[in-house]
Coordinates of C-alpha atoms in Angstrom, one line a residue:
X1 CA -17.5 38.3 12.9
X2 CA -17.0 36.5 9.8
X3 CA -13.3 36.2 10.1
X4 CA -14.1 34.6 14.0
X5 CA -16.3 31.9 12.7
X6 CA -13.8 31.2 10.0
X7 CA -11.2 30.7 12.8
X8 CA -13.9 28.6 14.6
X9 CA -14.8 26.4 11.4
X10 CA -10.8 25.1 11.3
X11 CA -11.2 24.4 15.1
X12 CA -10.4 20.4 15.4
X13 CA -9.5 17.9 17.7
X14 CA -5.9 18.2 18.2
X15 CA -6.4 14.2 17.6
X16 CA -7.4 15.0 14.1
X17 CA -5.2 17.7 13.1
X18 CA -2.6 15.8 11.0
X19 CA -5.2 14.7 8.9
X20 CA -6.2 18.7 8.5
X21 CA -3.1 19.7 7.7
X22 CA -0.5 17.7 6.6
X23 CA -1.2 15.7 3.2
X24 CA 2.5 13.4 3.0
X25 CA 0.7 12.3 6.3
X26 CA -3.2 11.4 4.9
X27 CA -1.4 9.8 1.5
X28 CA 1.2 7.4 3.9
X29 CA -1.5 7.3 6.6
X30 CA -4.2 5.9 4.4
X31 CA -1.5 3.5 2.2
X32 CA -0.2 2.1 5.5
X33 CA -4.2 1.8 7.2
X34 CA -4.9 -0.4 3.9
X35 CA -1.9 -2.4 3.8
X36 CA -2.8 -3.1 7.9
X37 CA -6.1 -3.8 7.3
X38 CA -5.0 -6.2 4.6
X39 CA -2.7 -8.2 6.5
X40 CA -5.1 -8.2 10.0
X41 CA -7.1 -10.7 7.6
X42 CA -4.9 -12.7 6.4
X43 CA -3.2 -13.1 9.5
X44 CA -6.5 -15.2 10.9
X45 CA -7.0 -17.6 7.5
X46 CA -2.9 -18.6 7.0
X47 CA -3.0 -20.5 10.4
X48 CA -6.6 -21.9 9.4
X49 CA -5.3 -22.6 5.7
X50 CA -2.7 -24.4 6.9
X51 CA -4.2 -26.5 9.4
X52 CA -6.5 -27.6 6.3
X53 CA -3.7 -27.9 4.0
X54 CA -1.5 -29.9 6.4
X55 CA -4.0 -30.5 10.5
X56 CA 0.1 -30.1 11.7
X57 CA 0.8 -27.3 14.6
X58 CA 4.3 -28.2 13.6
X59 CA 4.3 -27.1 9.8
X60 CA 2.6 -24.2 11.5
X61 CA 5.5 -23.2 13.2
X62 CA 7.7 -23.8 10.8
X63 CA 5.7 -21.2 8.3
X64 CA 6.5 -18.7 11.4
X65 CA 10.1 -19.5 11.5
X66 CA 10.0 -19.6 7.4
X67 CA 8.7 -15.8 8.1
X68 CA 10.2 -14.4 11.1
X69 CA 13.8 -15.6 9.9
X70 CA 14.5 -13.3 7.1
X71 CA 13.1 -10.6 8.6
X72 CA 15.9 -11.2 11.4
X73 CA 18.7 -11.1 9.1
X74 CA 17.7 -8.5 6.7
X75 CA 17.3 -5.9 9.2
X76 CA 20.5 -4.7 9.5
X77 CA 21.4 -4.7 6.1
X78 CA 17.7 -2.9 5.2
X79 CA 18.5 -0.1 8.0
X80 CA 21.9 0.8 5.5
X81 CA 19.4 0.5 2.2
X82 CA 17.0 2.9 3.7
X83 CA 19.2 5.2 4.6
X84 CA 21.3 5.2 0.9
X85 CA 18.2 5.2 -1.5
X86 CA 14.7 6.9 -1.8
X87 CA 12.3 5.4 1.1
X88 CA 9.4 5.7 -0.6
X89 CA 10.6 3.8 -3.9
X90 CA 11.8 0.9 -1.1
X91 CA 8.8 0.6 0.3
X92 CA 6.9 0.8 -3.4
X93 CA 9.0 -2.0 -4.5
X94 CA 8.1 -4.2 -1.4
X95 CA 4.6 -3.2 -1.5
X96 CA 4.9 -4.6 -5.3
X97 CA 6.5 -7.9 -4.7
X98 CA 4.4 -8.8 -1.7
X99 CA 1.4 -8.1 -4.4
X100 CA 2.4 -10.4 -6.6
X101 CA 3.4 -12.6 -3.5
X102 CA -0.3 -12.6 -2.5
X103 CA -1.5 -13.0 -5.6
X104 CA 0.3 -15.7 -6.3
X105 CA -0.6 -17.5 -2.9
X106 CA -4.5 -16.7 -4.3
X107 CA -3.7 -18.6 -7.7
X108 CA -2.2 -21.5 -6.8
X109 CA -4.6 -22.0 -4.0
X110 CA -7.6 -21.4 -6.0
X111 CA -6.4 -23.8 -8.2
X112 CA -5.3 -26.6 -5.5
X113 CA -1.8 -26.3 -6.2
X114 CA -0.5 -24.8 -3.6
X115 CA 1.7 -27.4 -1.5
X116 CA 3.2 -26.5 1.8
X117 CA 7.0 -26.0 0.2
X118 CA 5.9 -23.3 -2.2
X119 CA 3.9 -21.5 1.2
X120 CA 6.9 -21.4 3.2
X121 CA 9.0 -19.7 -0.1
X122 CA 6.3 -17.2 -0.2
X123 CA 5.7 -16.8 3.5
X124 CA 9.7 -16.1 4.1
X125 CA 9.4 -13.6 0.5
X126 CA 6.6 -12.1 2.6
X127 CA 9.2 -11.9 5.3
X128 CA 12.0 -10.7 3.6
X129 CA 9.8 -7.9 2.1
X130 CA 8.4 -6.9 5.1
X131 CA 11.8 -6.6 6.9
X132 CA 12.6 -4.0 3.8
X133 CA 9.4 -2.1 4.5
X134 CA 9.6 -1.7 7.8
X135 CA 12.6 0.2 8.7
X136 CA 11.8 2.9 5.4
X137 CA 8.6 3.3 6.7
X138 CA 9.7 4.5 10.3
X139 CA 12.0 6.5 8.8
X140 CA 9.4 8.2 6.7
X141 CA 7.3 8.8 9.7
X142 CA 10.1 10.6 11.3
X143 CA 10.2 12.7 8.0
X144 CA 6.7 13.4 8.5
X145 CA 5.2 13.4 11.6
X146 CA 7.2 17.0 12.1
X147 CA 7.3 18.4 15.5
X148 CA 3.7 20.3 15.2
X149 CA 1.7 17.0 15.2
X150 CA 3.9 14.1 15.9
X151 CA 2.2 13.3 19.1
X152 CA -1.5 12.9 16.8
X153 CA 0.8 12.3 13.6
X154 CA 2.0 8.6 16.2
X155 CA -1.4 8.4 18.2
X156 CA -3.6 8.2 14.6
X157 CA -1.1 5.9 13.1
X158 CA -1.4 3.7 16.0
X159 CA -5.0 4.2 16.5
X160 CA -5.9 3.2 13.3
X161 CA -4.0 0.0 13.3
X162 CA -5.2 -1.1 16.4
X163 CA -8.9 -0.7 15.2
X164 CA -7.9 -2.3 11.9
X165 CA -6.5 -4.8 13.6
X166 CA -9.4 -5.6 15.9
X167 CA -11.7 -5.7 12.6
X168 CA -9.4 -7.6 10.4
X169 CA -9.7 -11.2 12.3
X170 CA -13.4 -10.9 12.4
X171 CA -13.7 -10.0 8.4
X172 CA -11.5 -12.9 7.6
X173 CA -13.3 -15.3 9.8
X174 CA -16.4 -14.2 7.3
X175 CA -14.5 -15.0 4.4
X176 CA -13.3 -18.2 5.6
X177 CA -16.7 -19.1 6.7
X178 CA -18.6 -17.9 3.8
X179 CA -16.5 -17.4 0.6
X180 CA -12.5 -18.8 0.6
X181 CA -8.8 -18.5 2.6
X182 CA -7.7 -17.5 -1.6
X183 CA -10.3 -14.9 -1.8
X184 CA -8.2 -13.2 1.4
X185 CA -5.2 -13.3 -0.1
X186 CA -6.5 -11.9 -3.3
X187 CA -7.9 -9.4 -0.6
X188 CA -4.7 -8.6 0.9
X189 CA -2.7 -8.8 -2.4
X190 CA -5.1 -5.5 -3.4
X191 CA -4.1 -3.9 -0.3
X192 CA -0.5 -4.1 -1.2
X193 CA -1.1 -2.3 -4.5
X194 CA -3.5 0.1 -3.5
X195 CA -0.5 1.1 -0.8
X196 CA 1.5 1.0 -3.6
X197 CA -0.5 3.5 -5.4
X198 CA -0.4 5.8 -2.5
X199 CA 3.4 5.8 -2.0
X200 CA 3.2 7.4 -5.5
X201 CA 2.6 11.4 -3.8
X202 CA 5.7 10.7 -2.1
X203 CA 8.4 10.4 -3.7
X204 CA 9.9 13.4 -3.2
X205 CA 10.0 13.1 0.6
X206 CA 11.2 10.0 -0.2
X207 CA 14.0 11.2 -0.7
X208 CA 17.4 10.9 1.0
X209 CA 20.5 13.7 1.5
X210 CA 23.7 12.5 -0.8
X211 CA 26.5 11.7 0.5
X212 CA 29.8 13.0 -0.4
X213 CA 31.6 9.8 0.2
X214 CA 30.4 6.3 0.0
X215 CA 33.8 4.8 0.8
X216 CA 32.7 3.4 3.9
X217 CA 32.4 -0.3 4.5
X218 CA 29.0 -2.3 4.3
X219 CA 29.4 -3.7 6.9
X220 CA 30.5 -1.3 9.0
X221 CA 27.5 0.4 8.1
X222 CA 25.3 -1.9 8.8
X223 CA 26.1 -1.1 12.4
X224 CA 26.5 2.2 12.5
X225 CA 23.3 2.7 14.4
X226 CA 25.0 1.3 17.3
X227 CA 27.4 4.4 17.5
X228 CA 24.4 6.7 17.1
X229 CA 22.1 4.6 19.8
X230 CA 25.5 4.2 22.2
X231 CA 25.3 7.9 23.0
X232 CA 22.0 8.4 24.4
X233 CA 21.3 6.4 27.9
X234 CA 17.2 6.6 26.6
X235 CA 17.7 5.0 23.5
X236 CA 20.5 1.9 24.5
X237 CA 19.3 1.2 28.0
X238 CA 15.3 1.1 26.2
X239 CA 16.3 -1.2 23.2
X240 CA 18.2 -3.2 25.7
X241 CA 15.6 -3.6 28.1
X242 CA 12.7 -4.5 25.3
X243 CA 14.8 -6.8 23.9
X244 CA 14.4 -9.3 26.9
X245 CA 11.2 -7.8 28.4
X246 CA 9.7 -8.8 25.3
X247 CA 10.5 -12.3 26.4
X248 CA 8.5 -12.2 29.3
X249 CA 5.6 -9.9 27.6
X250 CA 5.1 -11.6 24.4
X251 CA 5.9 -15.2 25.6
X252 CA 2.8 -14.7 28.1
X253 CA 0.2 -13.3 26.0
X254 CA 1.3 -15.8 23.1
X255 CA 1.7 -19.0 25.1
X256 CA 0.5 -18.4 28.9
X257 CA -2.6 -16.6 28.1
X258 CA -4.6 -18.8 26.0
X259 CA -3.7 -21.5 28.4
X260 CA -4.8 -19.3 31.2
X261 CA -8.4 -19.1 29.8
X262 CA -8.9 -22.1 27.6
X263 CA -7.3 -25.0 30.0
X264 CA -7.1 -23.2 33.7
X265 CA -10.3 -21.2 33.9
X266 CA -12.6 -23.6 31.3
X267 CA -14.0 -21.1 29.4
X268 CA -15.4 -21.4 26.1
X269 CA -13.3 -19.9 23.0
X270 CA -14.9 -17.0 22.0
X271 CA -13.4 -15.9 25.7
X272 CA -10.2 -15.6 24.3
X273 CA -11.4 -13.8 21.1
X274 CA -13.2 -11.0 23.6
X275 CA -9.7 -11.6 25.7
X276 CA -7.0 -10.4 23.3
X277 CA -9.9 -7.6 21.5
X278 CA -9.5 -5.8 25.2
X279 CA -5.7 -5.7 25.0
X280 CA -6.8 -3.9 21.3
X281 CA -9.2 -2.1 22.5
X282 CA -7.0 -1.1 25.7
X283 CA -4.4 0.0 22.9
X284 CA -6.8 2.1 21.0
X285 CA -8.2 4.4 23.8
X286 CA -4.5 4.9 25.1
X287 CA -3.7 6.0 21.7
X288 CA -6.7 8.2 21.0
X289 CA -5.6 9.8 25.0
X290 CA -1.9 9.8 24.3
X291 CA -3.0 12.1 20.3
X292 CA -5.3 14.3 22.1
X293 CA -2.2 16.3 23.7
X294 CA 0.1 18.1 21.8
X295 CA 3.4 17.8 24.5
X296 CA 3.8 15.6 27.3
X297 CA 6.3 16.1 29.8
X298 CA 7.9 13.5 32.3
X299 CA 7.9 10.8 29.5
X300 CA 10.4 8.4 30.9
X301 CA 8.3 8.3 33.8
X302 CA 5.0 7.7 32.0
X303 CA 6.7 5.0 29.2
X304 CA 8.0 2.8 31.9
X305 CA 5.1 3.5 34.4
X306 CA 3.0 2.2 31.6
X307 CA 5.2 -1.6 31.0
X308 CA 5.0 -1.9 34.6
X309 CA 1.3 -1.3 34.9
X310 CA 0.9 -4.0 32.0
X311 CA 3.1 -6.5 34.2
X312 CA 0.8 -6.0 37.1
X313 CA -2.2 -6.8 34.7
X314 CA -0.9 -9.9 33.5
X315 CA 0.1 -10.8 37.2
X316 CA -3.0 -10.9 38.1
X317 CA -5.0 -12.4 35.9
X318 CA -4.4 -15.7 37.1
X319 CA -6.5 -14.6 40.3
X320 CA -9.2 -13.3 38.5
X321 CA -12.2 -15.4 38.6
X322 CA -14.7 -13.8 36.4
X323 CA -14.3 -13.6 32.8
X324 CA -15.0 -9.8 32.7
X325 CA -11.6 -9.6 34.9
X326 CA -10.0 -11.2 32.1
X327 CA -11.0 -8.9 29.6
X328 CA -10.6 -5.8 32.3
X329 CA -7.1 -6.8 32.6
X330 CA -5.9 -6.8 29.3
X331 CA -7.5 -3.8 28.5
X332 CA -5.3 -2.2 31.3
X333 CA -2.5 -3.9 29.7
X334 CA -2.9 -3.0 25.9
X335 CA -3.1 0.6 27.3
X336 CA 0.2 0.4 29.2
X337 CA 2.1 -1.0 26.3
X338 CA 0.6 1.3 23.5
X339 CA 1.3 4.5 25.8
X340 CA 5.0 3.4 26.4
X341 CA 4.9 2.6 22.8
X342 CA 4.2 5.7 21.6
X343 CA 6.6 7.9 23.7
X344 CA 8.9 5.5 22.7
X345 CA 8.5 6.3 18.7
X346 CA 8.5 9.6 19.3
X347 CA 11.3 10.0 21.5
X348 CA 13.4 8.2 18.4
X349 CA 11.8 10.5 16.0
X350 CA 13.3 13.5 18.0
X351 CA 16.6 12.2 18.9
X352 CA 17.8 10.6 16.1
X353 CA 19.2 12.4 12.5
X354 CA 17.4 11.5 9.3
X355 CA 20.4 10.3 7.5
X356 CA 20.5 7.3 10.1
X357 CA 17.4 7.0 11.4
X358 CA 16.9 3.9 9.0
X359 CA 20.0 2.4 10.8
X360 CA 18.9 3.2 13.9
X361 CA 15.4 1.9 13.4
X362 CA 16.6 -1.6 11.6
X363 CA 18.7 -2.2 15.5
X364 CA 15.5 -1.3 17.5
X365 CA 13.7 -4.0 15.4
X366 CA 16.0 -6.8 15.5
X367 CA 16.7 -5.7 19.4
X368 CA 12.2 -6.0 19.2
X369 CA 12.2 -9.4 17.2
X370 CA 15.3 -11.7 17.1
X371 CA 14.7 -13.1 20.9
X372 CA 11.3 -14.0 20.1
X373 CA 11.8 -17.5 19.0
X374 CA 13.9 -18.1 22.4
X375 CA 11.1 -16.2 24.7
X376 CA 8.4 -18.7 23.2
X377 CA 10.5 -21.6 24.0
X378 CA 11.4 -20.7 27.3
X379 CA 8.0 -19.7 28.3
X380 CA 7.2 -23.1 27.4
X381 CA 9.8 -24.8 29.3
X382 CA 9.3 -22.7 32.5
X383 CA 5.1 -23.9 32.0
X384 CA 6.1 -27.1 32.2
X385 CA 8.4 -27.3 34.9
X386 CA 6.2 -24.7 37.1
X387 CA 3.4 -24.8 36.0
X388 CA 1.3 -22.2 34.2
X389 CA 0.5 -20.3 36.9
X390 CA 4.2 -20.3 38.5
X391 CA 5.2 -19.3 35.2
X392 CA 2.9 -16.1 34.8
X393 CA 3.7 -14.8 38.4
X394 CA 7.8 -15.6 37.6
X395 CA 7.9 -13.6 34.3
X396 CA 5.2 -11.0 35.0
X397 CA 7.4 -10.4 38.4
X398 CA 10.8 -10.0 36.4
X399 CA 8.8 -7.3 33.7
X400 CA 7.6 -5.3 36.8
X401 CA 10.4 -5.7 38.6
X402 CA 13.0 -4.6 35.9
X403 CA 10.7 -2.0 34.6
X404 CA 10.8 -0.7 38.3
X405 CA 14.7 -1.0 38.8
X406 CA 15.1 0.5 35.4
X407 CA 13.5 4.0 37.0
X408 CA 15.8 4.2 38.8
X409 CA 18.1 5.5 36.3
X410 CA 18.8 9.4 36.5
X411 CA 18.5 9.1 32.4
X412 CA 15.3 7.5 32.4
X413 CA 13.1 8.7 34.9
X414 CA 13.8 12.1 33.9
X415 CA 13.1 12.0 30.4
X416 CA 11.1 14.7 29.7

């Protein structure tokens, strides 16, 4: 009897059980949950810090060019550095430059010397670190979310940023409202170290296999990925697809959405706020659903299922007429994305080998992010010569209709 109820006492929620049982996953779990947390907040005061430093949408968007640049053209080369050197020492020394980035961004604007040349330095530094970060730190996960609890190893992960994420905006609106945009950045800066400080427990599964031969080109390995990603229909014909369904996704929820509610439909601006904390909220029960599972089968058919269900969503919410049915909807769409999301980040942490994964992952990013520039401006040109509505039910059509043509495929509808 004893022996029963100790077997019942280490009973858990299959949702939980990384955190039980794997400790590389609580010490990168909790560093990363900080670091999120850190940069939710700061994400809300830049754009308010800047319109006070500058009341100019256009130095706005050049701080998001200054940013999103870098990233761009680091990835490839980052994907080879991951994959050469210790990932946890790569992501310890971005963690501790975008510290002092931060901190420095705190100084000089608590002292009023912060001028908009010296942000966009620091913004594209917070770039270029953040390019570096990125691909180690899905390479790590696919180090440690092992086979026994990657579906809750991905689901928590993804769970916890979406919450953080939700909670971020509204603790840095507080501190914009009721302290200072520098006491956030000193916020986020500590973040960054505390990550930092977690990284520390693991080093060892930092690290990477050596090579016997290190003969090969840069530059050729800077591509190698593509050999790797070439050979499996799942992984080419997905990166391919995202990278101009992302066009259509994120140029509507960046651009068409906020018109949607805020020009179209009248509605006051908290609206939006509730709005996009559905789509996070939509995200959030997927994920907690998707962790609760230790297998699923007929993945290729749920992923895809899932983008075309968010197309739908965003189709129709220019017919929706009540501003619950705006928040309804983009519940139903955060859900579709995180859920393809996550058999998509699972699926690359089973079919791709450690000593490229970093490679791999550094493609899947820039295939994610370099189009993203072009999407906003097209989305923007097809408004205006539409119309904001024409423009939604074009682009939402082409997501639903390529996520439908895409099943098609022997390869990807029976991905299991």
């Amino acid at each position: 009897m004893p022996q029963n109820q100790l077997i019942k006492k280490q009973k858990y929620p299959e949702f939980f059980r990384p955190l039980a049982v794997s400790k590389a996953f609580r010490s990168l779990w909790i560093g990363n949950a900080l670091s999120t947390f850190g940069s939710a907040i700061t994400n809300v005061i830049l754009p308010l810090f800047v319109y006070e430093l500058t009341d100019s949408p256009m130095a706005m968007g050049t701080i998001m060019a200054a940013y999103m640049i870098p990233v761009v053209l680091i990835l490839p080369v980052s994907g080879v550095i991951v994959d050469r050197f210790n990932r946890i020492r790569i992501m310890q020394i971005a963690d501790l430059i975008r510290f002092l980035l931060m901190m420095g961004l705190m100084t000089l604007g608590t002292f009023g010397r912060l001028s908009l040349p010296v942000l966009i330095v620091i913004i594209a530094g917070m770039g270029l670190m953040n390019g570096l970060f990125q691909p180690a730190f899905a390479a790590m996960r696919a180090r440690i979310f092992v086979s026994d609890i990657r579906n809750a190893a991905n689901a928590l992960n993804q769970f916890s940023e979406q919450l953080l994420r939700l909670i971020g905006p509204s603790i840095g609106g507080l501190i914009v409202s009721f302290a200072s945009a520098t006491l956030g950045f000193g916020i986020d800066a500590c973040t960054f170290f505390l990550s930092f400080l977690c990284l520390m427990f693991l080093v060892q599964e930092g690290s990477v296999e050596k090579r016997k031969s290190r003969k090969e080109m840069f530059v050729h390995e800077c591509f190698a990925g593509i050999q790797v990603i070439k050979k499996n229909t799942w992984l080419w014909v997905t990166i391919v697809f995202f990278s101009f369904a992302n066009i259509c996704l994120s140029g509507m929820i960046t651009v068409l959405v906020p018109w949607l509610i805020k020009v179209h439909a009248h509605l006051p601006n908290y609206m939006y706020g509730l709005t996009m904390s559905g789509a996070a909220f939509g995200s959030i029960a997927a994920a907690f659903f998707f962790g609760m599972r230790k297998q699923w089968r007929h993945r290729g058919m749920i992923g895809y299922s899932g983008i075309l269900i968010a197309g739908l969503a965003l189709w129709l919410m220019p017919y929706a007429h009540h501003s619950f049915l705006f928040v309804l909807l983009m519940i139903v769409e955060g859900a579709g994305v995180m859920i393809f999301g996550l058999i998509w980040e699972t699926s690359m942490q089973e079919l791709v080998s450690p000593e490229v994964f970093g490679r791999v992952a550094s493609i899947d990013m820039v295939g994610s992010f370099a189009l993203l520039p072009l999407g906003y401006l097209m989305t923007g040109w097809l408004a205006g010569v539409l119309g904001g509505i024409g423009a939604i039910t074009i682009m939402s059509s082409v997501s639903v209709g390529a996520a439908a043509l895409i099943l098609f495929a022997p390869a990807i509808r029976n991905f299991d």
